[in-house]
Coordinates of C-alpha atoms in Angstrom, one line a residue:
X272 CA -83.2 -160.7 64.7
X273 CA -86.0 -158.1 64.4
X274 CA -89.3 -159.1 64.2
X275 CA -91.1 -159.1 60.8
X276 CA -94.8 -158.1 59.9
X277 CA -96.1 -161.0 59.7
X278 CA -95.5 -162.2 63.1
X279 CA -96.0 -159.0 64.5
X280 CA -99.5 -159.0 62.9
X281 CA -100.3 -162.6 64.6
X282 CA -99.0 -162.2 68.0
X283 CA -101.0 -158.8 68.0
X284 CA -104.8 -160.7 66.7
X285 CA -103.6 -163.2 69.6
X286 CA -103.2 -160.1 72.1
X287 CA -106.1 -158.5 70.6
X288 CA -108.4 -161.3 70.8
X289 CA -107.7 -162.2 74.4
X290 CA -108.7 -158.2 75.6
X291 CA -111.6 -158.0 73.2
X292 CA -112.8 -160.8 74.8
X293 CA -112.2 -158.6 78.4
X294 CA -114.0 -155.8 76.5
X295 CA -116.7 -157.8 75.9
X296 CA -117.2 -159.2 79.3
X297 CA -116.8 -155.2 80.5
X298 CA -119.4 -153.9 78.2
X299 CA -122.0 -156.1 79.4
X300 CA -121.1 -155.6 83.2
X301 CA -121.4 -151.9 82.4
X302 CA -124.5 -152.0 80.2
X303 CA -126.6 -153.8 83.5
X304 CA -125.1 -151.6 86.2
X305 CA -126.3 -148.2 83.8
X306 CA -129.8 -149.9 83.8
X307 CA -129.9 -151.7 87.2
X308 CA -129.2 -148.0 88.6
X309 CA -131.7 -146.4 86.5
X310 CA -134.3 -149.0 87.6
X311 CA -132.8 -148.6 91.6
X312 CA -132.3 -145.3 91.7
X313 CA -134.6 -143.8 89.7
X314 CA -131.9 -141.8 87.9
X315 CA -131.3 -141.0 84.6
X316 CA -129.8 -143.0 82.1
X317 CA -126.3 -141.3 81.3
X318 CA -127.0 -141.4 77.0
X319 CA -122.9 -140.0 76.1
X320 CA -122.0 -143.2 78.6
X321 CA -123.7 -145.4 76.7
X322 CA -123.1 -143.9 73.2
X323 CA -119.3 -143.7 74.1
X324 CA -119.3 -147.9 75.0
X325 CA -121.7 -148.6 72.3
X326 CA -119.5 -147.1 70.0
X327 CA -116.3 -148.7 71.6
X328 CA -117.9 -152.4 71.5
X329 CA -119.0 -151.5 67.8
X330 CA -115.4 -150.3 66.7
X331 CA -113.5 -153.0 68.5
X332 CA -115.6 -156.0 67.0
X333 CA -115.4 -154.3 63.9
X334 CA -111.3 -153.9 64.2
X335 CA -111.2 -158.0 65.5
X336 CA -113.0 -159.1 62.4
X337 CA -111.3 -157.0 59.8
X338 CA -108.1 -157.8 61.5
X339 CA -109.0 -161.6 61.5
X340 CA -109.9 -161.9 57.9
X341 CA -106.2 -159.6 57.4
X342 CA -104.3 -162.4 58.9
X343 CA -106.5 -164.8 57.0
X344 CA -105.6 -164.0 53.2
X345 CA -102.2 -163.5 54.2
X346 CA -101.5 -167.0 55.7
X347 CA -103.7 -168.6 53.0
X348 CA -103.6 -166.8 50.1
X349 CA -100.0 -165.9 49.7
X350 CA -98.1 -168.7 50.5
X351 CA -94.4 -167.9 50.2
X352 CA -93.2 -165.5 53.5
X353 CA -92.0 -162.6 50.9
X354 CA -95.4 -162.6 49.4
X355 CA -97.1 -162.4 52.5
X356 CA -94.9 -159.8 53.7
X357 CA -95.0 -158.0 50.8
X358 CA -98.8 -157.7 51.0
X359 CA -98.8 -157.0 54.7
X360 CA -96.9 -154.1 54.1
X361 CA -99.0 -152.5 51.4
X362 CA -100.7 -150.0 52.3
X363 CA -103.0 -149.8 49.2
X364 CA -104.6 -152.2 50.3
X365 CA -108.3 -152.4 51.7
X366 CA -108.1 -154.4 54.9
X367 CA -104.8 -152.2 55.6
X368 CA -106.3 -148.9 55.6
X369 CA -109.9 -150.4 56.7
X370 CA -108.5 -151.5 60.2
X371 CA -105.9 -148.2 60.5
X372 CA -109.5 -146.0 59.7
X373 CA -110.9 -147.8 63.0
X374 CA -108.3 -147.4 65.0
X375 CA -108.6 -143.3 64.4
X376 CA -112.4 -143.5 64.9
X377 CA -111.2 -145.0 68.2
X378 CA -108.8 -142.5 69.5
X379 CA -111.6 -140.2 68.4
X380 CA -114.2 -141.6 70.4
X381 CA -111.6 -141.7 73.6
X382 CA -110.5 -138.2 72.8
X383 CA -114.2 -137.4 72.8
X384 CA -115.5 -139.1 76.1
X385 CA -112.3 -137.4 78.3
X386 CA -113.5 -134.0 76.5
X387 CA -117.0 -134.5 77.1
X388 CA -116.3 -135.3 81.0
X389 CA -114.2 -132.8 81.3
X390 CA -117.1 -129.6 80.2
X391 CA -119.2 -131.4 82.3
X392 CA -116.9 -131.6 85.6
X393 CA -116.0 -127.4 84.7
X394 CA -119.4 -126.2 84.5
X395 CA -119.5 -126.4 80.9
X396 CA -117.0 -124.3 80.0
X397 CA -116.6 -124.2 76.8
X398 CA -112.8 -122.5 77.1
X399 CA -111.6 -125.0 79.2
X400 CA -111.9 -127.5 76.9
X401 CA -111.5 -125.8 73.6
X402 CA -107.8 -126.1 73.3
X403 CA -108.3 -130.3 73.4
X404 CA -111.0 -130.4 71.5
X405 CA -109.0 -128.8 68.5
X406 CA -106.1 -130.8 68.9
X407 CA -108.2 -134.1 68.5
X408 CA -110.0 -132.3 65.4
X409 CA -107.1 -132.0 64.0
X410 CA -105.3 -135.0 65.2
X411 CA -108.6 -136.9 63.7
X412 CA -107.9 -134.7 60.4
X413 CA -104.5 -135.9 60.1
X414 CA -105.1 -139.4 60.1
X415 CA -108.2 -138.9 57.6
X416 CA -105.7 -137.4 55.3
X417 CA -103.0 -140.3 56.1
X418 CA -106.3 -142.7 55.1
X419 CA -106.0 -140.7 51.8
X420 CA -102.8 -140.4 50.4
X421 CA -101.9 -144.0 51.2
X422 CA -104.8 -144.8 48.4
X423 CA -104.8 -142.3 45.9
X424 CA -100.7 -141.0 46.3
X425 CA -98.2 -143.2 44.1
X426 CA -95.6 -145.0 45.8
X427 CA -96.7 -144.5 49.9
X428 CA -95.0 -146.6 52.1
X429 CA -95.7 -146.5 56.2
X430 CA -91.9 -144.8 56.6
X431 CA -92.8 -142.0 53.9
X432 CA -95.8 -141.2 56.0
X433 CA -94.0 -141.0 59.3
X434 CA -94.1 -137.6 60.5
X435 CA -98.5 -137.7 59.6
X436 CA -98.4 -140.5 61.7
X437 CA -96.9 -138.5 64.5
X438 CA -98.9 -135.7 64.3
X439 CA -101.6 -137.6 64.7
X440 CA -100.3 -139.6 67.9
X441 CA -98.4 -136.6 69.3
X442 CA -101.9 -134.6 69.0
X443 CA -104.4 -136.9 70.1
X444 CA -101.8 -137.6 73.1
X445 CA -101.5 -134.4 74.0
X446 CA -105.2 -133.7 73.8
X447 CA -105.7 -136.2 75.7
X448 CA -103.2 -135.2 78.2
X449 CA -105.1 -131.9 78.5
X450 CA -107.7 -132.7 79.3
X451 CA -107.4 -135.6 81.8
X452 CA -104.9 -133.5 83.3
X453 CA -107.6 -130.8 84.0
X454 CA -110.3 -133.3 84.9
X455 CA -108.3 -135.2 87.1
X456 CA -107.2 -131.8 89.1
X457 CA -110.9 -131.0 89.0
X458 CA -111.7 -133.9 90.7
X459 CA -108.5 -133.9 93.3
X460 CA -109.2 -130.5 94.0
X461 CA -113.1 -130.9 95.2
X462 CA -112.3 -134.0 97.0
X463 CA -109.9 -132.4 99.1
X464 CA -111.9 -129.8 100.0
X465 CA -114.7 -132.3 100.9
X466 CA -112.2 -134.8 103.1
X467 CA -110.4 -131.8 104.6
X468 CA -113.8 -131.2 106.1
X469 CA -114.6 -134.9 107.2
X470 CA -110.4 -135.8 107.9
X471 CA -111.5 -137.0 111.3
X472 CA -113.9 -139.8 109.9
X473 CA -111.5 -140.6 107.1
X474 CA -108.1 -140.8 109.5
X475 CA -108.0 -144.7 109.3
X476 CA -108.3 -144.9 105.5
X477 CA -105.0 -145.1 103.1
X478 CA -103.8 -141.8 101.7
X479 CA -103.4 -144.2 98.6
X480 CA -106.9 -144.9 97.8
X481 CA -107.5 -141.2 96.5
X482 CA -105.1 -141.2 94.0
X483 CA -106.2 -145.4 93.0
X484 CA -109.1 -143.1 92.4
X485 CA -108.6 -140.2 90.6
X486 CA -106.5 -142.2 88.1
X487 CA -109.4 -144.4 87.8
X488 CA -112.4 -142.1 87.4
X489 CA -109.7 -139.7 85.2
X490 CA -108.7 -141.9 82.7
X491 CA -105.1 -141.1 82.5
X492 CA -104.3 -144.7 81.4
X493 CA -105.6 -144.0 78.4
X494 CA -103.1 -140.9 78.2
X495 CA -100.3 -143.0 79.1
X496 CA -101.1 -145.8 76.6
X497 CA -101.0 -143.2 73.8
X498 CA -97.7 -142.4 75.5
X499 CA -96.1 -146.1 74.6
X500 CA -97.8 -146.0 71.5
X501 CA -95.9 -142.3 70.7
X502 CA -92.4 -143.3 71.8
X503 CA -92.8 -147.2 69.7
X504 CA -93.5 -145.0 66.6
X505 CA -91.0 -143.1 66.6
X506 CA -87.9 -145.5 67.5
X507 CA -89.1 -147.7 65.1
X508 CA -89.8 -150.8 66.6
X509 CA -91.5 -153.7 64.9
X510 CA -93.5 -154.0 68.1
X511 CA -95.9 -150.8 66.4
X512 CA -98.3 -153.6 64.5
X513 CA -98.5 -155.5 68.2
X514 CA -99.5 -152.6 69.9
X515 CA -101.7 -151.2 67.4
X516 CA -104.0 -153.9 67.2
X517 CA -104.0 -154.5 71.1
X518 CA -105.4 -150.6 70.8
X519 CA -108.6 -150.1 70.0
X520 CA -109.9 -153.1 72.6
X521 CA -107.5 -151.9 75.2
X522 CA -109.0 -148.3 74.9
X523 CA -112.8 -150.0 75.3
X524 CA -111.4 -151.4 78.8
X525 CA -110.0 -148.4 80.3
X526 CA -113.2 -146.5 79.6
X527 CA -115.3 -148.8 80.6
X528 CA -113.5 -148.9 84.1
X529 CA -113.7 -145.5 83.8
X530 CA -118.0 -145.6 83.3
X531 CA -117.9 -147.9 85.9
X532 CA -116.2 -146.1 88.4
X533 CA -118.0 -142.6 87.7
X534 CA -121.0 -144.9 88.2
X535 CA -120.6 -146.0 91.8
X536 CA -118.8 -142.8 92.9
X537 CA -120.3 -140.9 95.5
X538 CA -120.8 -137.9 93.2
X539 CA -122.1 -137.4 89.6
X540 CA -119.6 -135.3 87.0
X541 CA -122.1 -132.6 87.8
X542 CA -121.6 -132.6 91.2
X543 CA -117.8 -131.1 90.4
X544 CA -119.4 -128.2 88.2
X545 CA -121.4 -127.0 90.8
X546 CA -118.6 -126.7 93.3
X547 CA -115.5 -124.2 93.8
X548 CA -112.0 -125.6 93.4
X549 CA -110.4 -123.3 96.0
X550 CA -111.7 -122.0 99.3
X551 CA -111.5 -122.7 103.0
X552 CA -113.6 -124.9 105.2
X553 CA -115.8 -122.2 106.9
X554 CA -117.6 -122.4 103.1
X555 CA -118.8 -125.4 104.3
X556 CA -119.6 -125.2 108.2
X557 CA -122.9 -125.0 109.2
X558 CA -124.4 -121.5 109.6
X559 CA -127.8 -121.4 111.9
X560 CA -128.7 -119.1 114.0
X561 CA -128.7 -119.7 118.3
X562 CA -132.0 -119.5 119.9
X563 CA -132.2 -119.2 123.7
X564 CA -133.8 -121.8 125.5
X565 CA -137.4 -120.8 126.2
X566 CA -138.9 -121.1 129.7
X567 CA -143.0 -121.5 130.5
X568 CA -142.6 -119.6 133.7
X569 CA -139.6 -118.2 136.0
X570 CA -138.4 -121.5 137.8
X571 CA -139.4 -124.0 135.3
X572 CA -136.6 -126.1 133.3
X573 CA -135.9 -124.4 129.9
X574 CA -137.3 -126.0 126.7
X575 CA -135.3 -127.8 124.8
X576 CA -135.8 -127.4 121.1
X577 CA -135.0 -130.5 119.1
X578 CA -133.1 -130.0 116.3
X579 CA -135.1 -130.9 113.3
X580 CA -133.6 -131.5 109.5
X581 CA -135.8 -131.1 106.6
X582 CA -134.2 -131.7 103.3
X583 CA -135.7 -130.6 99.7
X584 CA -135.1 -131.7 96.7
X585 CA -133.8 -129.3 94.3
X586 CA -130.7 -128.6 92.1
X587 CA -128.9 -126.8 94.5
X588 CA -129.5 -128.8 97.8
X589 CA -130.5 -126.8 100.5
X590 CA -130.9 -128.1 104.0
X591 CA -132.8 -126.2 106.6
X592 CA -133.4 -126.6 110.4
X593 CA -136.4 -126.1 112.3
X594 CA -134.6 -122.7 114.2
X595 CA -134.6 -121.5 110.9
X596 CA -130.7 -122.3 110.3
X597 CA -129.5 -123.4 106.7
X598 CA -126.7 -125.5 106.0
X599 CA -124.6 -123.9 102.8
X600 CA -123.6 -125.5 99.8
X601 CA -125.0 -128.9 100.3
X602 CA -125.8 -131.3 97.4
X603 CA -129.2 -133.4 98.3
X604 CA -129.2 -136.7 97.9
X605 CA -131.8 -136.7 95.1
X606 CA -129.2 -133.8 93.2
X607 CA -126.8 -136.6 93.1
X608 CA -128.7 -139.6 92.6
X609 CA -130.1 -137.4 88.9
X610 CA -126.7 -135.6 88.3
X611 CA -126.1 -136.2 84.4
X612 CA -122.8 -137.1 83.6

């Protein structure tokens, strides 16, 4: 027997109320390590971070209340199950499109973040990024138009919308896709550059631990959650109402790992934009110039020059030594402590 509306709609607040109060925990643990640093490290506080959760945390306890007060007049107010499914699956109505007008803001707001960190990480390129910024525009456009014409077109049902409501999953997935796929390379790509140059310090570590990573800081769950979301559409299922309101509060988790993890990483976003994907490990030996021992007088044991490192704190790092020597394409601490993300 297929599962109806109705109990779709209540095991979905039950899964939703259980990872909003994750989401919860996750905003707060996020909003003291953005400060904590800024306090410790005398860094910047990363503003699109914190607009991007504040938004999340906003649009998730909004989408648990409306879908709380949904469930609510349904179980009290219509009291026979064919009433209550019969008002559960009009559309008209204001707590239907109220909660489905979150959930867009939300896939919005993720499709926004990955876009964001992806400029940054490309050295705000605009190009890079254009393609999957338009497909969320327009992905964001078809659902504002969905919004419509369940309110103002006669006779709309969810089935006679279908194909609007996979153009805007299919679009905000493969927007998505986009550009986590080219942030995540950006990231691999740097990174093994960097370890190929430091593979003898990192021999003991787990070849695993770099993808864990990249997944992580990438936020390709996201991408793959749309993907579930996509394929339950469109065979059907009566598990769509589950997911859906497990959504927005799942997407506030997976970005907040995702703003917690580019927070301890050992690099800001910015460090990735001032790098080059490709290139061999020479780019990043050090290049200093050999000067002879020096003698006082002939017989005397040579001088030996101690090597001396004196580090200034610009944009782009430089590192000199006291022969004179420079060391190429190095990021200063204090670069990386300030990098905006």
């Amino acid at each position: 027997m297929p599962i109806l509306i109705d109990t779709a709609e209540l095991a979905g607040l039950a899964a939703e109320g259980g990872l909003y109060g994750v989401f919860v925990c996750l905003f707060f643990v996020c909003g003291y390590d953005l400060v904590d640093r800024r306090i410790r490290l005398k860094s910047q506080l990363s503003w699109p971070m914190a607009l991007a959760a504040t938004l999340l945390i906003l649009l998730a306890t909004a989408r648990f209340i409306v879908d709380c007060t949904n469930i609510f007049v349904a179980f009290i107010r219509h009291d026979p199950r064919e009433a209550r499914l019969a008002y559960l699956l009009d559309v008209t109505e204001p707590l239907f499109t109220t909660k489905h007008s979150i959930f867009i803001s939300t896939l919005f707001v993720g499709d926004s973040f990955v876009n964001y960190r992806c400029w940054i990480v490309w050295g705000r390129n605009i190009w890079i990024v254009l393609p999957s910024i338009i497909l969320s525009l327009v992905s964001t456009g078809s659902g504002g138009y969905l919004m419509w014409a369940y309110t103002h077109l006669p006779n709309q049902t969810i089935p006679s919308e279908s194909h609007w409501l996979t153009v805007l999953f299919s679009l905000s997935l493969v927007a998505n896709a986009l550009a986590t796929s080219l942030l995540a390379y950006r990231i691999w790509s740097i990174d093994h550059q960097l370890m190929g140059a430091v593979d003898r310090d990192l021999a003991g570590q787990s070849r695993l631990s770099p993808i864990v990573r990249i997944v992580l800081e990438s936020g390709v769950m996201n991408a793959a959650y749309l993907l579930v979301f996509v394929m339950t559409l469109e065979f059907g299922s009566p598990a769509l109402e589950i997911i859906s309101e497990m959504a927005v509060p799942l997407t506030g988790i997976i970005f907040s790992i995702v703003i917690l993890r580019v927070g301890h990483q050992r690099h800001g976003d910015s460090f990735y934009a001032t790098q080059r994907p490709v290139g061999t490990l020479s780019e990043w030996s050090v290049k200093r110039r050999t000067v002879p021992p020096r003698a006082s007088a002939i017989g005397e044991t040579p001088t030996i020059v101690p090597l001396e490192v004196f580090v200034h704190h610009s944009h782009e790092g430089v590192v000199k030594t006291r022969d004179g020597g420079v060391l190429e394409n190095w990021e200063s601490a204090d670069s990386i402590a300030h990098a905006a993300v």
